[in-house]
Coordinates of N, CA and C in Angstrom, one line a residue:
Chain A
X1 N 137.6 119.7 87.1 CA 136.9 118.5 87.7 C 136.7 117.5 86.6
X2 N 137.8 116.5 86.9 CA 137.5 115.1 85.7 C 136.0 114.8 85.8
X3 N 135.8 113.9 84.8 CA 134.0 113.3 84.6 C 134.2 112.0 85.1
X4 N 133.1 111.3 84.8 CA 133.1 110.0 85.2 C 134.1 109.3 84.5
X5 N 134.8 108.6 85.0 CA 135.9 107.7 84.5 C 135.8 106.5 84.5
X6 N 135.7 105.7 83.3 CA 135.5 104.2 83.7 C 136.8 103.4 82.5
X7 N 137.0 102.2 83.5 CA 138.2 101.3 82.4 C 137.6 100.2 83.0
X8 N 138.3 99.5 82.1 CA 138.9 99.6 80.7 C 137.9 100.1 80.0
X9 N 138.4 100.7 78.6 CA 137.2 101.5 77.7 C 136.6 100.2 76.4
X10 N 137.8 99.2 76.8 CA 137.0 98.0 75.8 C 137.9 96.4 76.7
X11 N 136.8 95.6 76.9 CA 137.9 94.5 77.1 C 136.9 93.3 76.6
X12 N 137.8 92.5 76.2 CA 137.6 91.0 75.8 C 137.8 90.0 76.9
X13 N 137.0 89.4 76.7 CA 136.9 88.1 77.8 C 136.5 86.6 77.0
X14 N 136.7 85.5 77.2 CA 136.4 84.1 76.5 C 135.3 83.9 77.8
X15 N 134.6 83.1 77.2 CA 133.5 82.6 77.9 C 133.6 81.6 79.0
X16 N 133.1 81.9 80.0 CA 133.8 81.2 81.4 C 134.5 82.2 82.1
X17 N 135.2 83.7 81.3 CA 136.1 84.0 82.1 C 135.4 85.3 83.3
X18 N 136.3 86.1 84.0 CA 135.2 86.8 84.7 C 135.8 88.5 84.2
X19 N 134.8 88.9 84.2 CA 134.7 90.4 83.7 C 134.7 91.4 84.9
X20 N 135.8 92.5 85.5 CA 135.7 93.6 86.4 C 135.8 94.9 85.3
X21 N 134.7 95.8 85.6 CA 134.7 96.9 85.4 C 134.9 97.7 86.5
X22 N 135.3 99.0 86.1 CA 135.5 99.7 87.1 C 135.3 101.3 86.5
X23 N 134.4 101.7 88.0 CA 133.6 103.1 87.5 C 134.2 104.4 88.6
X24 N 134.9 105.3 88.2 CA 135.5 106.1 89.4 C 134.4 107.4 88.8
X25 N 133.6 107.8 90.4 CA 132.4 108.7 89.9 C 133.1 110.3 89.9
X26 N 132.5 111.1 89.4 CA 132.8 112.7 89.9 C 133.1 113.2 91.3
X27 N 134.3 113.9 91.1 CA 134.6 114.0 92.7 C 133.3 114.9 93.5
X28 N 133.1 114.3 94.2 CA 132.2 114.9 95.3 C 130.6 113.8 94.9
X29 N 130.6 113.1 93.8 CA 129.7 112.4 93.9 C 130.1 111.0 94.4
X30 N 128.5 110.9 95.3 CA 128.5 109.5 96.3 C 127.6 108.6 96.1
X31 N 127.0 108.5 94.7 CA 125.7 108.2 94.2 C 126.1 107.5 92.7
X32 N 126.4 106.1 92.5 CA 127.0 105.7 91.1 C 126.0 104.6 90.5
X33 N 125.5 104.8 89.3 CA 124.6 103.9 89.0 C 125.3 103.1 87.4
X34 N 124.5 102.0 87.4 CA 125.0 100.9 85.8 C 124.1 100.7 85.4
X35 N 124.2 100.8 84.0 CA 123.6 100.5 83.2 C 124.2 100.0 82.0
X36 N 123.2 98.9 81.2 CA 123.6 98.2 80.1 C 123.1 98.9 78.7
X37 N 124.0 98.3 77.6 CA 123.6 98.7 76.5 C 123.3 97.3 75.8
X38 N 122.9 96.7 75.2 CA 122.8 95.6 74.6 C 122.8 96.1 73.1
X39 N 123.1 95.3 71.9 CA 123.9 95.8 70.5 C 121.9 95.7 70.5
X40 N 121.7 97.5 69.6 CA 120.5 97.4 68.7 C 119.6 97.6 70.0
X41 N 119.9 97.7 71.0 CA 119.0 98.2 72.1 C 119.4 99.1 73.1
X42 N 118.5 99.8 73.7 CA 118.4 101.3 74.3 C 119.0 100.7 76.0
X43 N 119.2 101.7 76.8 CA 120.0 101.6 77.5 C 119.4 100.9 78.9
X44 N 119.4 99.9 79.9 CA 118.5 99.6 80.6 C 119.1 99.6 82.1
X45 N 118.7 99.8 83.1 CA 119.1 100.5 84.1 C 119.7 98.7 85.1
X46 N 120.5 98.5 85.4 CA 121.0 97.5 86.5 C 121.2 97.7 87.8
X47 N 122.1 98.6 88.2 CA 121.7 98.5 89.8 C 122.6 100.2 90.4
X48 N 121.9 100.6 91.7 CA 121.9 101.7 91.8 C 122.9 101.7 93.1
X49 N 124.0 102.3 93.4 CA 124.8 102.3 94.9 C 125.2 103.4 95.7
X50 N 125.2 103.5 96.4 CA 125.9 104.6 97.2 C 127.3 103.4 98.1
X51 N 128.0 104.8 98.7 CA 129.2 104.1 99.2 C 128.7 103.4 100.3
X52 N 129.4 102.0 100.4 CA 129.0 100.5 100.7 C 127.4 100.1 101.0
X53 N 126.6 100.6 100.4 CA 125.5 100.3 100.3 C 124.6 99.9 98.3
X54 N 123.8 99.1 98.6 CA 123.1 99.0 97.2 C 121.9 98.9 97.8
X55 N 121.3 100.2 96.9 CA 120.3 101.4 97.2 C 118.7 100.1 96.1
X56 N 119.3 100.3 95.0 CA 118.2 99.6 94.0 C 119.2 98.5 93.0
X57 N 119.0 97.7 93.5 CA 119.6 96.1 92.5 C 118.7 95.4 91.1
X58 N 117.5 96.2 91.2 CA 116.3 95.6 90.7 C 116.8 95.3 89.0
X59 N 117.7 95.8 88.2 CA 117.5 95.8 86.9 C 118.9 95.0 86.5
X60 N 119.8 94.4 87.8 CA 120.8 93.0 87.9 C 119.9 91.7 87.5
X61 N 120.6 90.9 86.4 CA 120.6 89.6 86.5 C 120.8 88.9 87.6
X62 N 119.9 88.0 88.2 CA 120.4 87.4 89.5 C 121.0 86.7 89.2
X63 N 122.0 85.7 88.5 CA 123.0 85.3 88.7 C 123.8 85.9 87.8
X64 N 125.3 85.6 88.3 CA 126.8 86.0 87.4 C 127.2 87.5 87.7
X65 N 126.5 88.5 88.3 CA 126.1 89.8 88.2 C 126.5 90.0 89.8
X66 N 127.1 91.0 89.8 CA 127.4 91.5 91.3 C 127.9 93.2 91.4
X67 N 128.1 93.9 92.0 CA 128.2 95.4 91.9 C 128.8 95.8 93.6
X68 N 129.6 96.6 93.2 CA 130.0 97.4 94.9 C 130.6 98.6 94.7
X69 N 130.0 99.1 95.7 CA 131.1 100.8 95.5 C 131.5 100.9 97.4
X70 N 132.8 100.7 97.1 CA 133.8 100.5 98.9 C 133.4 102.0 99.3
X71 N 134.1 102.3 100.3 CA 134.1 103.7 101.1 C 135.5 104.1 100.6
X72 N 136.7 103.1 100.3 CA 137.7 103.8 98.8 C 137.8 102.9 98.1
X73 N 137.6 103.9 97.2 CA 137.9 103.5 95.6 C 136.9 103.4 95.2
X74 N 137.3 102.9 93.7 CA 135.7 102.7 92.6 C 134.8 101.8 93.1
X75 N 133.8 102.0 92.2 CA 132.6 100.7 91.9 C 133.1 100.0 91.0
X76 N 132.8 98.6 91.4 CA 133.6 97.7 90.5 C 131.9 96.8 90.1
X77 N 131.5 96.5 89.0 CA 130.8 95.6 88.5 C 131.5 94.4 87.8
X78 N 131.0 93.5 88.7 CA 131.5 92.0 88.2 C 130.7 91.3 87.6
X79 N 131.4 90.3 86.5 CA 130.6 89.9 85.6 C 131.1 88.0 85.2
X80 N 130.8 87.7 86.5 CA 131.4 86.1 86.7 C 131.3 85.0 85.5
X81 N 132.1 84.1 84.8 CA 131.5 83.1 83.8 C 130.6 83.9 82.9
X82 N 131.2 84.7 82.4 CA 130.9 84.9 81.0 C 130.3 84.7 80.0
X83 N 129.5 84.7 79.4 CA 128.7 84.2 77.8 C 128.5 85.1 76.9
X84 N 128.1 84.7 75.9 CA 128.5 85.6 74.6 C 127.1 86.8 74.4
X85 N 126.1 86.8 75.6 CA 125.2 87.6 75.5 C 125.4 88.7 76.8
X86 N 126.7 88.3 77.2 CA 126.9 89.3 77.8 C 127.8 90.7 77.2
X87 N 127.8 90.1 76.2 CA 128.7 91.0 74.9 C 127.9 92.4 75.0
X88 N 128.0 94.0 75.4 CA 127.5 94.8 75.6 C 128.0 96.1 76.2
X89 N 127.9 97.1 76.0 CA 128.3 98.2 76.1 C 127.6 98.7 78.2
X90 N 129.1 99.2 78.9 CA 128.4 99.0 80.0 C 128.8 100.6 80.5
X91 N 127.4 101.3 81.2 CA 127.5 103.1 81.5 C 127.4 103.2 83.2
X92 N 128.6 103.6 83.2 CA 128.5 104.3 84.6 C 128.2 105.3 84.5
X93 N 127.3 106.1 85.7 CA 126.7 107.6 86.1 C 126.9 107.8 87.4
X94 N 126.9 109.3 87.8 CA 126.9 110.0 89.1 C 126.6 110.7 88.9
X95 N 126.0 111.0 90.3 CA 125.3 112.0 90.6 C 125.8 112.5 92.1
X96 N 125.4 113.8 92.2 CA 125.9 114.2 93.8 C 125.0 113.7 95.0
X97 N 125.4 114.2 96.1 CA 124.6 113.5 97.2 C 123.4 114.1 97.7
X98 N 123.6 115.5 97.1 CA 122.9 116.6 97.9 C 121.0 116.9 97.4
X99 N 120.7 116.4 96.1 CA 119.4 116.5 95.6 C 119.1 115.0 94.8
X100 N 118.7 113.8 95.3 CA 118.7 112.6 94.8 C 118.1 112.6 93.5
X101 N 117.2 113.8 92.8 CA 116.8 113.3 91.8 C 118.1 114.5 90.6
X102 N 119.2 115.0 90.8 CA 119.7 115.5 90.2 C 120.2 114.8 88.6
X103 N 120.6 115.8 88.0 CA 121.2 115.0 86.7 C 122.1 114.3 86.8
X104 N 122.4 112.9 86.1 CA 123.2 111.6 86.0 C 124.2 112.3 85.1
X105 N 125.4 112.0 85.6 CA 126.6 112.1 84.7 C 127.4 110.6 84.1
X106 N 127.1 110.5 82.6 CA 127.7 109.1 82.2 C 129.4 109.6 82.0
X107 N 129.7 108.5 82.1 CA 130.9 107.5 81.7 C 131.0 107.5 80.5
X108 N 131.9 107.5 79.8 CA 132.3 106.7 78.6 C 132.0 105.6 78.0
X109 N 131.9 104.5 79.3 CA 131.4 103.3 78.7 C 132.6 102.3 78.7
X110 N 132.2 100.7 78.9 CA 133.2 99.7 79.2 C 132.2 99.3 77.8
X111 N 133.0 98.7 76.7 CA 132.8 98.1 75.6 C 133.1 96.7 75.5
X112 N 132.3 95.7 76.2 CA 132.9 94.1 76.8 C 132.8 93.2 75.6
X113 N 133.3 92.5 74.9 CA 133.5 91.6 74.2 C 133.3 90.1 74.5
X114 N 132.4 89.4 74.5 CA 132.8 88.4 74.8 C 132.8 87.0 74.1
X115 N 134.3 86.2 73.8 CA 134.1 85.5 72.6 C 134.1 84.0 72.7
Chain B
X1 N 104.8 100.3 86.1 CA 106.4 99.8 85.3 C 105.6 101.1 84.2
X2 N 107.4 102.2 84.1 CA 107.2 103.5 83.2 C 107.6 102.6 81.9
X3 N 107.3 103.0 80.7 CA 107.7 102.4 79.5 C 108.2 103.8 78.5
X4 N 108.8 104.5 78.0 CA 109.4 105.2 77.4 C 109.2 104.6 75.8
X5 N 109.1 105.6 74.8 CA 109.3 105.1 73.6 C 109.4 106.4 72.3
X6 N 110.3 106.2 71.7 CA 110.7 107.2 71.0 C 110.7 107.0 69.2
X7 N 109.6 107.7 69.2 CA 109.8 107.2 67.4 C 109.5 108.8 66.5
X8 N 110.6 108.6 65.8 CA 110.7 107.5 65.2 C 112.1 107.0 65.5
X9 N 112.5 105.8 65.1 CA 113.6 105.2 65.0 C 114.8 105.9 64.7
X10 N 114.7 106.3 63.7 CA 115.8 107.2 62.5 C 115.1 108.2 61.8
X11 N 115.7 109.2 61.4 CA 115.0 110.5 60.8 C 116.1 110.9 60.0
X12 N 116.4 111.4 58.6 CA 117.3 112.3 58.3 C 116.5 113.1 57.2
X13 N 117.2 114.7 57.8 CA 117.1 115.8 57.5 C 118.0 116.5 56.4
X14 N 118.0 117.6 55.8 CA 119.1 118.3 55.1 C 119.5 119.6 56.0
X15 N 119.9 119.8 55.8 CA 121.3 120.8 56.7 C 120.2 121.9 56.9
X16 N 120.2 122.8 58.1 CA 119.1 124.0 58.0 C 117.7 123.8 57.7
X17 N 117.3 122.8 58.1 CA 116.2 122.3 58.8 C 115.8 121.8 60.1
X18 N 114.4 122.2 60.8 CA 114.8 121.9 62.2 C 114.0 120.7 62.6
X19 N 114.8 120.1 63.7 CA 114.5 118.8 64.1 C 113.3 119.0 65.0
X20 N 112.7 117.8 64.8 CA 112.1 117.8 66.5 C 111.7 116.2 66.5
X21 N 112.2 115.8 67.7 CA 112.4 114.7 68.3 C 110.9 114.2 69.4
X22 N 110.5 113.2 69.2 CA 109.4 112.8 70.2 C 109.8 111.7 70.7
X23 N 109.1 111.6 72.2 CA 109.5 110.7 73.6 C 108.0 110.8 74.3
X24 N 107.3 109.8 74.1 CA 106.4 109.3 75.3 C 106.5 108.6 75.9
X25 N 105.9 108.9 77.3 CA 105.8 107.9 78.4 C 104.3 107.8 79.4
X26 N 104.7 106.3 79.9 CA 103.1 106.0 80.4 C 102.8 106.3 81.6
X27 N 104.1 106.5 82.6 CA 103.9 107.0 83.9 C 103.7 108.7 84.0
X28 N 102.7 108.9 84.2 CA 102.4 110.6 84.2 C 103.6 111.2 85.9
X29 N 103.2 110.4 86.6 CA 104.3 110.3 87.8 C 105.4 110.6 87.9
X30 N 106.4 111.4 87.0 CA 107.5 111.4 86.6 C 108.2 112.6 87.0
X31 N 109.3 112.5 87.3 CA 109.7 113.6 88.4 C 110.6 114.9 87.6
X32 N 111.5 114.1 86.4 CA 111.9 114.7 85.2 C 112.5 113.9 84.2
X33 N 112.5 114.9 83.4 CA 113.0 113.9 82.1 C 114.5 114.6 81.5
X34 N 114.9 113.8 81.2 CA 116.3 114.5 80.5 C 116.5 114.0 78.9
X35 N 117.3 115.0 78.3 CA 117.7 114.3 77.1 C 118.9 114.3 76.9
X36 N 119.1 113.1 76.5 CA 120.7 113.1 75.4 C 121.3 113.1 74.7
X37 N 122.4 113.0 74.3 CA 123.0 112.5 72.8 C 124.3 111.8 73.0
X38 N 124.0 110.6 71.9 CA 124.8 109.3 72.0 C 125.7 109.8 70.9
X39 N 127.1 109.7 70.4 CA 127.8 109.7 69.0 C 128.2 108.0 69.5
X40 N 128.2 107.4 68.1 CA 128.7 106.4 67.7 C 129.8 105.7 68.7
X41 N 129.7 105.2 69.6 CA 130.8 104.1 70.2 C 131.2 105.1 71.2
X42 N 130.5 106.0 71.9 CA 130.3 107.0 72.6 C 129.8 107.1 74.0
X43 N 129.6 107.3 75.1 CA 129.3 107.8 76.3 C 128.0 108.8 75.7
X44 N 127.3 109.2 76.9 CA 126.1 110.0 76.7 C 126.2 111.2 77.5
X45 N 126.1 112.3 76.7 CA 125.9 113.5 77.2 C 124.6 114.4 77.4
X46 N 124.6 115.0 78.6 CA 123.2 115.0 79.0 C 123.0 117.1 78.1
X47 N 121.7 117.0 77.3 CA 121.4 118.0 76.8 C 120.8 118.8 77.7
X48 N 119.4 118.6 78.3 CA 118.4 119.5 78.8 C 117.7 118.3 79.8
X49 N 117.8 119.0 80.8 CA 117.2 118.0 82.1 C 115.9 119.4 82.5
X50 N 114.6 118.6 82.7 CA 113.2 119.3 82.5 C 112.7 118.8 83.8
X51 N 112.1 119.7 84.6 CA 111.6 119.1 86.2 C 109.8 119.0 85.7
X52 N 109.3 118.2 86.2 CA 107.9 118.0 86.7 C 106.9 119.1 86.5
X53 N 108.0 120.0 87.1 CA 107.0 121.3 87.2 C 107.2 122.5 86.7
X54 N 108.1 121.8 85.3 CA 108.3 123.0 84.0 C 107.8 122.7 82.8
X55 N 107.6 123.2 82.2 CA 106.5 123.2 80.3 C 108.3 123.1 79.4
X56 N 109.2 123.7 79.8 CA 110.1 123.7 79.0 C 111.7 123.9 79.1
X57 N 112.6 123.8 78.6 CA 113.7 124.2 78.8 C 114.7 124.8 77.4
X58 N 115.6 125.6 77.2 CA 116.3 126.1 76.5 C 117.0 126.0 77.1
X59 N 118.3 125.4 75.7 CA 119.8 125.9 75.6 C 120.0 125.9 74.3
X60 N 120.6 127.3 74.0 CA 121.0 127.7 72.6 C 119.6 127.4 71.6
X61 N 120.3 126.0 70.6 CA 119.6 126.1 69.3 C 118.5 124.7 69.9
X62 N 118.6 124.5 71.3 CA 117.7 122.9 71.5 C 116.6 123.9 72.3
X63 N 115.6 122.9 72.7 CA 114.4 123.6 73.3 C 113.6 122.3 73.7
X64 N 113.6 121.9 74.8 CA 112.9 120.6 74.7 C 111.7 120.9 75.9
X65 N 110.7 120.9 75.6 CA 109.2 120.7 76.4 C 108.9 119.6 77.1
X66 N 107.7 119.7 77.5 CA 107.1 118.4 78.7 C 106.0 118.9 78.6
X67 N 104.7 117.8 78.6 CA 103.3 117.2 79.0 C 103.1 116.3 79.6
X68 N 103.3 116.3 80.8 CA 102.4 115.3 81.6 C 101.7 114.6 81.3
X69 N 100.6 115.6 81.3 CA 99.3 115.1 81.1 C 98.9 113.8 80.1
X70 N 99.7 114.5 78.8 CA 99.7 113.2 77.7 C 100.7 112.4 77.3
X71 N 101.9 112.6 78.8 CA 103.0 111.8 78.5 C 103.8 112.0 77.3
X72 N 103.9 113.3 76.9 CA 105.0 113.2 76.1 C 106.2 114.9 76.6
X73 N 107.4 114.1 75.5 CA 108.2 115.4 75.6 C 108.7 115.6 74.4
X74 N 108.8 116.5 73.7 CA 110.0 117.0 72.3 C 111.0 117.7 72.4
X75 N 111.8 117.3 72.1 CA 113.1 117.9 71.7 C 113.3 118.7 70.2
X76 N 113.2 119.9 70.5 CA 113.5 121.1 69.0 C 114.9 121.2 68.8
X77 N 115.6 121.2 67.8 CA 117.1 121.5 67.2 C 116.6 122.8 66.2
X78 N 117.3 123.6 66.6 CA 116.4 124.4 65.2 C 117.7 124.7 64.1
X79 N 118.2 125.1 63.4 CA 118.9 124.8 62.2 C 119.7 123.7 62.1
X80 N 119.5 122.6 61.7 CA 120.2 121.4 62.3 C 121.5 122.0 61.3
X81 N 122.3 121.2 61.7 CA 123.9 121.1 61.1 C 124.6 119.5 61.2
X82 N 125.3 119.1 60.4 CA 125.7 118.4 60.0 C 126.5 117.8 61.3
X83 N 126.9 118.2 61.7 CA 127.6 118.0 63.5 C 126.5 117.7 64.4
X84 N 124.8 117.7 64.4 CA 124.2 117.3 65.1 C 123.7 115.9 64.9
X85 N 124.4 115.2 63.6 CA 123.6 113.9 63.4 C 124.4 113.1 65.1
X86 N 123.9 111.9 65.3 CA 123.9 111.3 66.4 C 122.8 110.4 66.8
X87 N 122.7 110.0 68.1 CA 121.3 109.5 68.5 C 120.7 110.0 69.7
X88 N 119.8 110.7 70.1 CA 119.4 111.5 70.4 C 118.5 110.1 71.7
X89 N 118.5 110.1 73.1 CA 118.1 109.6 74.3 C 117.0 110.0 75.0
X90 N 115.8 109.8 75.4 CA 115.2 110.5 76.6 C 115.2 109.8 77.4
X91 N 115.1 109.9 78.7 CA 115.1 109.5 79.9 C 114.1 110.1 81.0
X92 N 113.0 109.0 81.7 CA 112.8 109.6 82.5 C 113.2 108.8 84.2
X93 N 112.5 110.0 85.1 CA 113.0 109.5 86.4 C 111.5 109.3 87.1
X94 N 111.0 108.9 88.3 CA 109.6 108.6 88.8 C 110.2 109.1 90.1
X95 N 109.1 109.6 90.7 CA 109.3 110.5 91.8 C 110.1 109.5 93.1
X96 N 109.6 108.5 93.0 CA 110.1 107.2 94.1 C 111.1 106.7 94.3
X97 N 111.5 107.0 92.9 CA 113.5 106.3 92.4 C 114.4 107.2 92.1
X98 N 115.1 106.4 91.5 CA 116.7 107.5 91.2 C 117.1 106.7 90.2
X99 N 116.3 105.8 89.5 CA 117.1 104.9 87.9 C 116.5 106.0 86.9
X100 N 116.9 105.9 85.8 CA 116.4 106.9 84.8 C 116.1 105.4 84.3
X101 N 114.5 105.5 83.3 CA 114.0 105.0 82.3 C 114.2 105.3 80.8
X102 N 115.2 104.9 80.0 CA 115.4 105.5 78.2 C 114.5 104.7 77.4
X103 N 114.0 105.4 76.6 CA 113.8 105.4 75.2 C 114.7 105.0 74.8
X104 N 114.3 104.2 73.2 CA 115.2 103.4 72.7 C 116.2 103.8 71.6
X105 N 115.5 105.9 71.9 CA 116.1 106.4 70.9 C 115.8 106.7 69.6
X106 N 116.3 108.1 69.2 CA 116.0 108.5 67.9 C 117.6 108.9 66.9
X107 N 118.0 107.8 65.6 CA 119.0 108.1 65.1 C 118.8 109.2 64.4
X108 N 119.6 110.3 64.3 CA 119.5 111.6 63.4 C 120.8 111.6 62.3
X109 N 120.1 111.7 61.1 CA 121.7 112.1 60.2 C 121.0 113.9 59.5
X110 N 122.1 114.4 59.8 CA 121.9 115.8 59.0 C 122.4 115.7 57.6
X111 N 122.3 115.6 56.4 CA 122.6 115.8 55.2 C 123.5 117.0 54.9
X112 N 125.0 117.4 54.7 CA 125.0 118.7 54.2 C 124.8 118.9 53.1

């Protein structure tokens, strides 16, 4: 059973440009959450989905910031016009469907550059 | 609003000495807490996930507890080894949600 899978594992973007990440959760989980890392800070929670629904958005920037997980395929977090403080380490997690408070399984991590 | 905080910042040890790691929080409300460990440019691996309505958990040489009452949790490493430096996560969850709340973290280097 692969783990959470996320790519690209690093990308660069120039400022203005638009950023897609993409989070493919553990098979049989239907529960994918994001979170940020900012350089020199701890990890802070952005928005919470189940398939085509967003459950908790509360810790999204309201603008430039957008998030979906289809009925197929990944969760893609978008990261529109770009700036250089968007430069940050980004964690996908899953979890299963069956006990909502179960353990989160991270991702590797999208490592966004932005210059 | 839960606030999580983990100090100390950084800690280093010499080899065969044991750790112990602290994590408080202000929401007594908390449904469980988990811990992790970060390596350098790394994804996070989940160590010991602790429910509400446990004092403790064990695996192997880790052992991490829970207080409610006074909002905190520790994490024990007991012979540390040189392969456990890293940075070391807590997280908790609030009975209402499903976001985990971290701590900002504790860096660990083991000396051999």
């Amino acid at each position: 059973n692969a783990g959470v899978m996320q790519n690209p594992r690093h990308l660069v973007r120039r400022r203005g440009q638009e950023a897609r990440l993409r989070c493919s959760p553990m098979k049989g989980h239907s529960h994918v959450y994001w979170y940020r890392q900012l350089p020199e800070e701890g990890l802070k929670f952005m928005v919470y989905l189940q398939k085509e629904n967003i459950i908790d958005e509360s810790g999204m920037p309201k603008e430039r910031f957008s998030a979906e997980f289809p009925k197929e395929g990944p969760s893609i977090l978008r990261i529109q016009q770009v700036v250089r403080g968007d430069s940050a380490a980004y964690f996908c997690a899953s979890s299963p469907p069956t006990a909502i408070q179960e353990t989160q399984y991270f991702g590797p991590g999208t490592r966004l550059l932005v210059l | 609003k839960q606030e999580v905080t983990q100090i100390p910042a950084a800690l280093s040890v010499p080899e065969g000495e044991n750790l112990v790691l602290n994590c408080s929080f202000t929401d007594s409300a908390i449904y469980n807490l988990q811990w992790f460990r970060q390596d350098p440019g790394k994804g996070l691996t989940s160590l010991l996930l602790i429910q509400s309505s446990q004092r403790e958990q064990t695996s192997g040489r880790l052992n991490a507890s829970l207080d409610k009452s006074s909002g905190r949790s520790t994490l024990y490493i007991a012979a540390s080894q040189p392969g456990d430096s890293a940075t070391y996560l807590c997280a908790g969850r609030k009975a209402a949600g499903n976001k985990l709340t971290f701590g900002g973290g504790t860096r660990v280097l083991v000396k051999p």
